[in-house]
Amino acid sequence: MITLYQGPPAWGIPNISPFCVKLETWLRMAGLPYEVRAMEARGAPKRKIPYVEIDGRRMGDSQLIIEHLQRVHGDPLDAHLTPEARARGHVIRRMLDEAFYWVLVYARWVEDDAWAAYRPIFVSLLPPVIGGPLAELIRRSVTRTLRKQGTGLHSREEVYEMGKADLTALAALLGDQPFLLGAEPSSVDAAVYAFLVSILRFPADSPVKRHAEAQPNLVAYCERMRQRYYADWKPPA
């Protein structure tokens, strides 16, 4: 049994973190049994979520966990892929994990309307009484990190144009295929679904959300993935 530690679900999706959604989706796609537990901040091996416990060993980072499980359990999701298709999947995933992610962070943490929607979920993870003030301190820390990383140095319009370009590229690569690399799902679909649903289902408006909604094949893709892998999932009461 794999124990998956992650944040809470929200907005009708399995988790507030795209990386948690990515890992849980991959586990469902691979058919590996797992149980979800609430994250323990001090227990995270890399000081972030998601992380897992397997045979008493804790591991962090969604992609490193997936690659470990592929080595241990085999890789049925990607076994059919050509080297070129594997390379395409790698590039798509890296675009999402390392570039589009920061647009998502900007859209949630910098924008006041988005922060108003995100803050109550985030505060629920923090200690009572001091959670509110602490959340504001963390928000300032996140905006500093955005500037150090580089995304926060751009104007609002520039940030969203970068995110929209990523979504346009995804829509073009998907085309009329059921999945990103063809007729059958592969591991890259776990990442693509995670980031798309994190934008589409987030309750606050943004230019990048509107752009995602304007791509019919991306919207249909998200619903296809939901029906295939999350038909039995219901938000906690």
Short mmCIF file of C-alpha atoms in Angstrom, two decimals:
data_model
loop_
_atom_site.label_atom_id
_atom_site.label_comp_id
_atom_site.label_asym_id
_atom_site.label_seq_id
_atom_site.Cartn_x
_atom_site.Cartn_y
_atom_site.Cartn_z
CA MET A 1 0.00 0.00 0.00
CA ILE A 2 1.19 3.49 -0.88
CA THR A 3 0.34 6.22 1.59
CA LEU A 4 -0.09 9.54 -0.20
CA TYR A 5 0.30 12.66 1.92
CA GLN A 6 -1.15 15.79 0.38
CA GLY A 7 -3.21 18.91 0.90
CA PRO A 8 -7.00 19.17 0.92
CA PRO A 9 -9.39 18.95 -2.01
CA ALA A 10 -11.24 22.09 -3.07
CA TRP A 11 -13.39 23.54 -5.84
CA GLY A 12 -14.54 20.08 -6.88
CA ILE A 13 -11.05 18.75 -7.65
CA PRO A 14 -8.97 16.26 -5.64
CA ASN A 15 -6.39 18.73 -4.38
CA ILE A 16 -5.41 22.37 -4.23
CA SER A 17 -1.91 21.48 -5.48
CA PRO A 18 -1.45 20.56 -9.16
CA PHE A 19 1.47 18.34 -8.19
CA CYS A 20 -0.75 16.39 -5.80
CA VAL A 21 -3.41 16.03 -8.50
CA LYS A 22 -0.70 14.89 -10.90
CA LEU A 23 0.57 12.14 -8.61
CA GLU A 24 -2.87 10.93 -7.54
CA THR A 25 -4.00 10.86 -11.17
CA TRP A 26 -0.94 8.85 -12.16
CA LEU A 27 -1.61 6.36 -9.36
CA ARG A 28 -5.16 5.93 -10.61
CA MET A 29 -3.99 5.58 -14.19
CA ALA A 30 -1.39 2.98 -13.20
CA GLY A 31 -3.90 1.08 -11.07
CA LEU A 32 -1.73 1.13 -7.95
CA PRO A 33 -3.52 0.94 -4.59
CA TYR A 34 -3.02 3.92 -2.31
CA GLU A 35 -4.57 5.70 0.63
CA VAL A 36 -4.64 9.46 1.19
CA ARG A 37 -3.67 11.11 4.45
CA ALA A 38 -3.50 14.77 5.39
CA MET A 39 -0.05 16.22 4.99
CA GLU A 40 2.24 16.58 7.98
CA ALA A 41 4.37 19.65 7.37
CA ARG A 42 7.30 18.39 9.42
CA GLY A 43 7.18 14.97 7.81
CA ALA A 44 7.71 16.09 4.22
CA PRO A 45 11.12 14.84 3.02
CA LYS A 46 11.61 17.77 0.64
CA ARG A 47 9.51 20.24 2.67
CA LYS A 48 6.71 20.21 0.12
CA ILE A 49 3.73 18.13 -1.00
CA PRO A 50 2.96 15.59 -2.21
CA TYR A 51 5.05 12.92 -0.58
CA VAL A 52 4.51 9.22 -0.04
CA GLU A 53 5.38 6.48 2.39
CA ILE A 54 6.22 3.10 0.89
CA ASP A 55 7.43 0.23 3.09
CA GLY A 56 8.30 2.67 5.86
CA ARG A 57 10.30 4.96 3.56
CA ARG A 58 9.15 8.48 2.79
CA MET A 59 9.81 10.04 -0.60
CA GLY A 60 9.12 13.52 -1.92
CA ASP A 61 8.62 15.20 -5.31
CA SER A 62 5.79 14.03 -7.55
CA GLN A 63 7.98 13.23 -10.55
CA LEU A 64 10.66 11.38 -8.58
CA ILE A 65 7.94 9.34 -6.88
CA ILE A 66 6.40 8.43 -10.26
CA GLU A 67 9.77 7.42 -11.68
CA HIS A 68 10.52 5.28 -8.60
CA LEU A 69 7.16 3.51 -8.90
CA GLN A 70 7.74 2.97 -12.64
CA ARG A 71 11.02 1.21 -11.85
CA VAL A 72 9.45 -0.93 -9.13
CA HIS A 73 6.12 -1.80 -10.74
CA GLY A 74 6.87 -1.46 -14.45
CA ASP A 75 5.63 1.20 -16.81
CA PRO A 76 2.49 0.04 -18.62
CA LEU A 77 1.34 3.60 -19.33
CA ASP A 78 4.37 4.47 -21.46
CA ALA A 79 5.45 1.06 -22.74
CA HIS A 80 3.74 1.65 -26.09
CA LEU A 81 5.45 4.99 -26.76
CA THR A 82 8.14 5.54 -29.36
CA PRO A 83 11.32 7.37 -28.29
CA GLU A 84 10.02 10.47 -30.11
CA ALA A 85 6.70 10.33 -28.25
CA ARG A 86 8.50 9.89 -24.92
CA ALA A 87 10.60 12.96 -25.72
CA ARG A 88 7.49 14.97 -26.60
CA GLY A 89 5.88 13.95 -23.32
CA HIS A 90 9.01 14.93 -21.40
CA VAL A 91 9.06 18.40 -22.97
CA ILE A 92 5.33 18.95 -22.31
CA ARG A 93 5.67 17.91 -18.67
CA ARG A 94 8.70 20.12 -18.11
CA MET A 95 6.86 23.09 -19.62
CA LEU A 96 4.05 22.57 -17.13
CA ASP A 97 6.15 21.72 -14.06
CA GLU A 98 8.81 24.38 -14.55
CA ALA A 99 7.12 27.24 -16.44
CA PHE A 100 3.34 27.14 -16.42
CA TYR A 101 3.38 26.34 -12.70
CA TRP A 102 4.67 29.83 -11.93
CA VAL A 103 1.82 31.38 -13.92
CA LEU A 104 -0.54 29.38 -11.74
CA VAL A 105 1.23 30.60 -8.60
CA TYR A 106 0.93 34.19 -9.84
CA ALA A 107 -2.76 33.73 -10.63
CA ARG A 108 -3.50 32.42 -7.11
CA TRP A 109 -1.18 34.38 -4.84
CA VAL A 110 -0.66 37.80 -6.44
CA GLU A 111 -4.13 38.68 -7.67
CA ASP A 112 -6.28 40.02 -4.82
CA ASP A 113 -9.53 38.39 -6.03
CA ALA A 114 -7.80 35.05 -6.45
CA TRP A 115 -6.13 35.30 -3.06
CA ALA A 116 -9.54 35.96 -1.49
CA ALA A 117 -10.71 32.61 -2.95
CA TYR A 118 -7.51 30.73 -2.11
CA ARG A 119 -6.85 32.17 1.35
CA PRO A 120 -9.63 30.35 3.30
CA ILE A 121 -8.40 26.96 2.06
CA PHE A 122 -4.80 27.83 2.86
CA VAL A 123 -5.61 29.23 6.32
CA SER A 124 -7.34 25.94 7.20
CA LEU A 125 -3.93 24.25 6.96
CA LEU A 126 -2.33 26.63 9.46
CA PRO A 127 -2.49 26.73 13.28
CA PRO A 128 -5.65 28.30 14.74
CA VAL A 129 -5.58 31.94 15.88
CA ILE A 130 -2.31 32.79 14.11
CA GLY A 131 -3.34 31.23 10.80
CA GLY A 132 -4.66 34.46 9.26
CA PRO A 133 -1.63 36.66 9.94
CA LEU A 134 0.68 33.78 9.07
CA ALA A 135 -1.03 33.33 5.71
CA GLU A 136 -0.33 36.98 4.85
CA LEU A 137 3.34 36.53 5.75
CA ILE A 138 3.51 33.44 3.56
CA ARG A 139 1.84 35.33 0.72
CA ARG A 140 4.55 37.99 0.87
CA SER A 141 7.18 35.24 0.91
CA VAL A 142 5.62 33.62 -2.18
CA THR A 143 5.63 36.93 -4.07
CA ARG A 144 9.31 37.37 -3.19
CA THR A 145 9.98 33.85 -4.49
CA LEU A 146 8.18 34.74 -7.73
CA ARG A 147 10.51 37.70 -8.19
CA LYS A 148 13.61 35.61 -7.46
CA GLN A 149 12.42 32.93 -9.89
CA GLY A 150 11.79 35.59 -12.54
CA THR A 151 8.07 35.42 -13.24
CA GLY A 152 7.35 38.13 -10.67
CA LEU A 153 9.61 40.57 -12.52
CA HIS A 154 7.21 40.69 -15.46
CA SER A 155 4.08 42.78 -15.80
CA ARG A 156 0.69 41.18 -15.22
CA GLU A 157 -0.01 41.23 -18.95
CA GLU A 158 3.35 39.60 -19.75
CA VAL A 159 2.83 36.82 -17.19
CA TYR A 160 -0.56 35.92 -18.58
CA GLU A 161 0.60 36.09 -22.19
CA MET A 162 3.25 33.50 -21.31
CA GLY A 163 0.63 31.26 -19.73
CA LYS A 164 -1.75 31.68 -22.65
CA ALA A 165 1.04 30.73 -25.06
CA ASP A 166 1.60 27.51 -23.10
CA LEU A 167 -2.10 26.67 -23.30
CA THR A 168 -2.20 27.45 -27.02
CA ALA A 169 0.71 25.07 -27.53
CA LEU A 170 -1.04 22.36 -25.51
CA ALA A 171 -4.23 22.75 -27.52
CA ALA A 172 -2.27 22.50 -30.78
CA LEU A 173 -0.39 19.40 -29.62
CA LEU A 174 -3.59 17.72 -28.44
CA GLY A 175 -5.53 18.52 -31.61
CA ASP A 176 -8.36 16.05 -32.05
CA GLN A 177 -6.58 13.21 -30.23
CA PRO A 178 -8.18 11.72 -27.11
CA PHE A 179 -4.92 12.06 -25.18
CA LEU A 180 -1.76 14.11 -25.50
CA LEU A 181 0.32 11.46 -27.22
CA GLY A 182 -2.39 9.67 -29.17
CA ALA A 183 -5.29 7.28 -28.77
CA GLU A 184 -4.08 5.82 -25.44
CA PRO A 185 -3.27 7.69 -22.22
CA SER A 186 0.30 7.99 -21.02
CA SER A 187 1.97 9.37 -17.93
CA VAL A 188 2.20 12.91 -19.33
CA ASP A 189 -1.60 13.05 -19.25
CA ALA A 190 -1.47 13.00 -15.45
CA ALA A 191 0.47 16.28 -15.48
CA VAL A 192 -1.58 17.87 -18.25
CA TYR A 193 -4.86 17.07 -16.54
CA ALA A 194 -3.57 18.30 -13.18
CA PHE A 195 -2.58 21.73 -14.44
CA LEU A 196 -5.58 22.22 -16.70
CA VAL A 197 -8.12 21.31 -14.04
CA SER A 198 -6.28 23.51 -11.52
CA ILE A 199 -6.84 26.49 -13.83
CA LEU A 200 -10.31 25.63 -15.11
CA ARG A 201 -11.87 24.82 -11.71
CA PHE A 202 -10.25 27.61 -9.70
CA PRO A 203 -13.12 29.94 -8.69
CA ALA A 204 -11.46 33.28 -9.49
CA ASP A 205 -11.34 34.73 -13.00
CA SER A 206 -8.08 35.42 -14.84
CA PRO A 207 -6.97 35.92 -18.46
CA VAL A 208 -5.30 32.51 -18.45
CA LYS A 209 -8.45 30.81 -17.14
CA ARG A 210 -10.54 32.47 -19.84
CA HIS A 211 -8.02 31.36 -22.45
CA ALA A 212 -8.22 27.77 -21.22
CA GLU A 213 -12.00 27.90 -21.34
CA ALA A 214 -11.78 29.13 -24.95
CA GLN A 215 -9.96 25.95 -26.07
CA PRO A 216 -12.77 23.40 -26.64
CA ASN A 217 -10.42 20.46 -27.00
CA LEU A 218 -8.72 21.21 -23.66
CA VAL A 219 -12.07 21.50 -21.88
CA ALA A 220 -13.28 18.24 -23.44
CA TYR A 221 -9.97 16.56 -22.57
CA CYS A 222 -10.39 17.47 -18.89
CA GLU A 223 -13.87 16.03 -18.82
CA ARG A 224 -12.63 12.87 -20.59
CA MET A 225 -9.90 12.39 -17.98
CA ARG A 226 -12.33 13.06 -15.13
CA GLN A 227 -14.82 10.51 -16.39
CA ARG A 228 -12.13 7.91 -16.97
CA TYR A 229 -10.20 8.26 -13.72
CA TYR A 230 -12.34 10.16 -11.22
CA ALA A 231 -15.89 9.03 -11.92
CA ASP A 232 -15.99 7.49 -8.43
CA TRP A 233 -14.44 10.49 -6.65
CA LYS A 234 -16.60 12.74 -4.53
CA PRO A 235 -15.51 15.74 -2.47
CA PRO A 236 -15.51 15.07 1.28
CA ALA A 237 -18.76 16.02 2.97
#
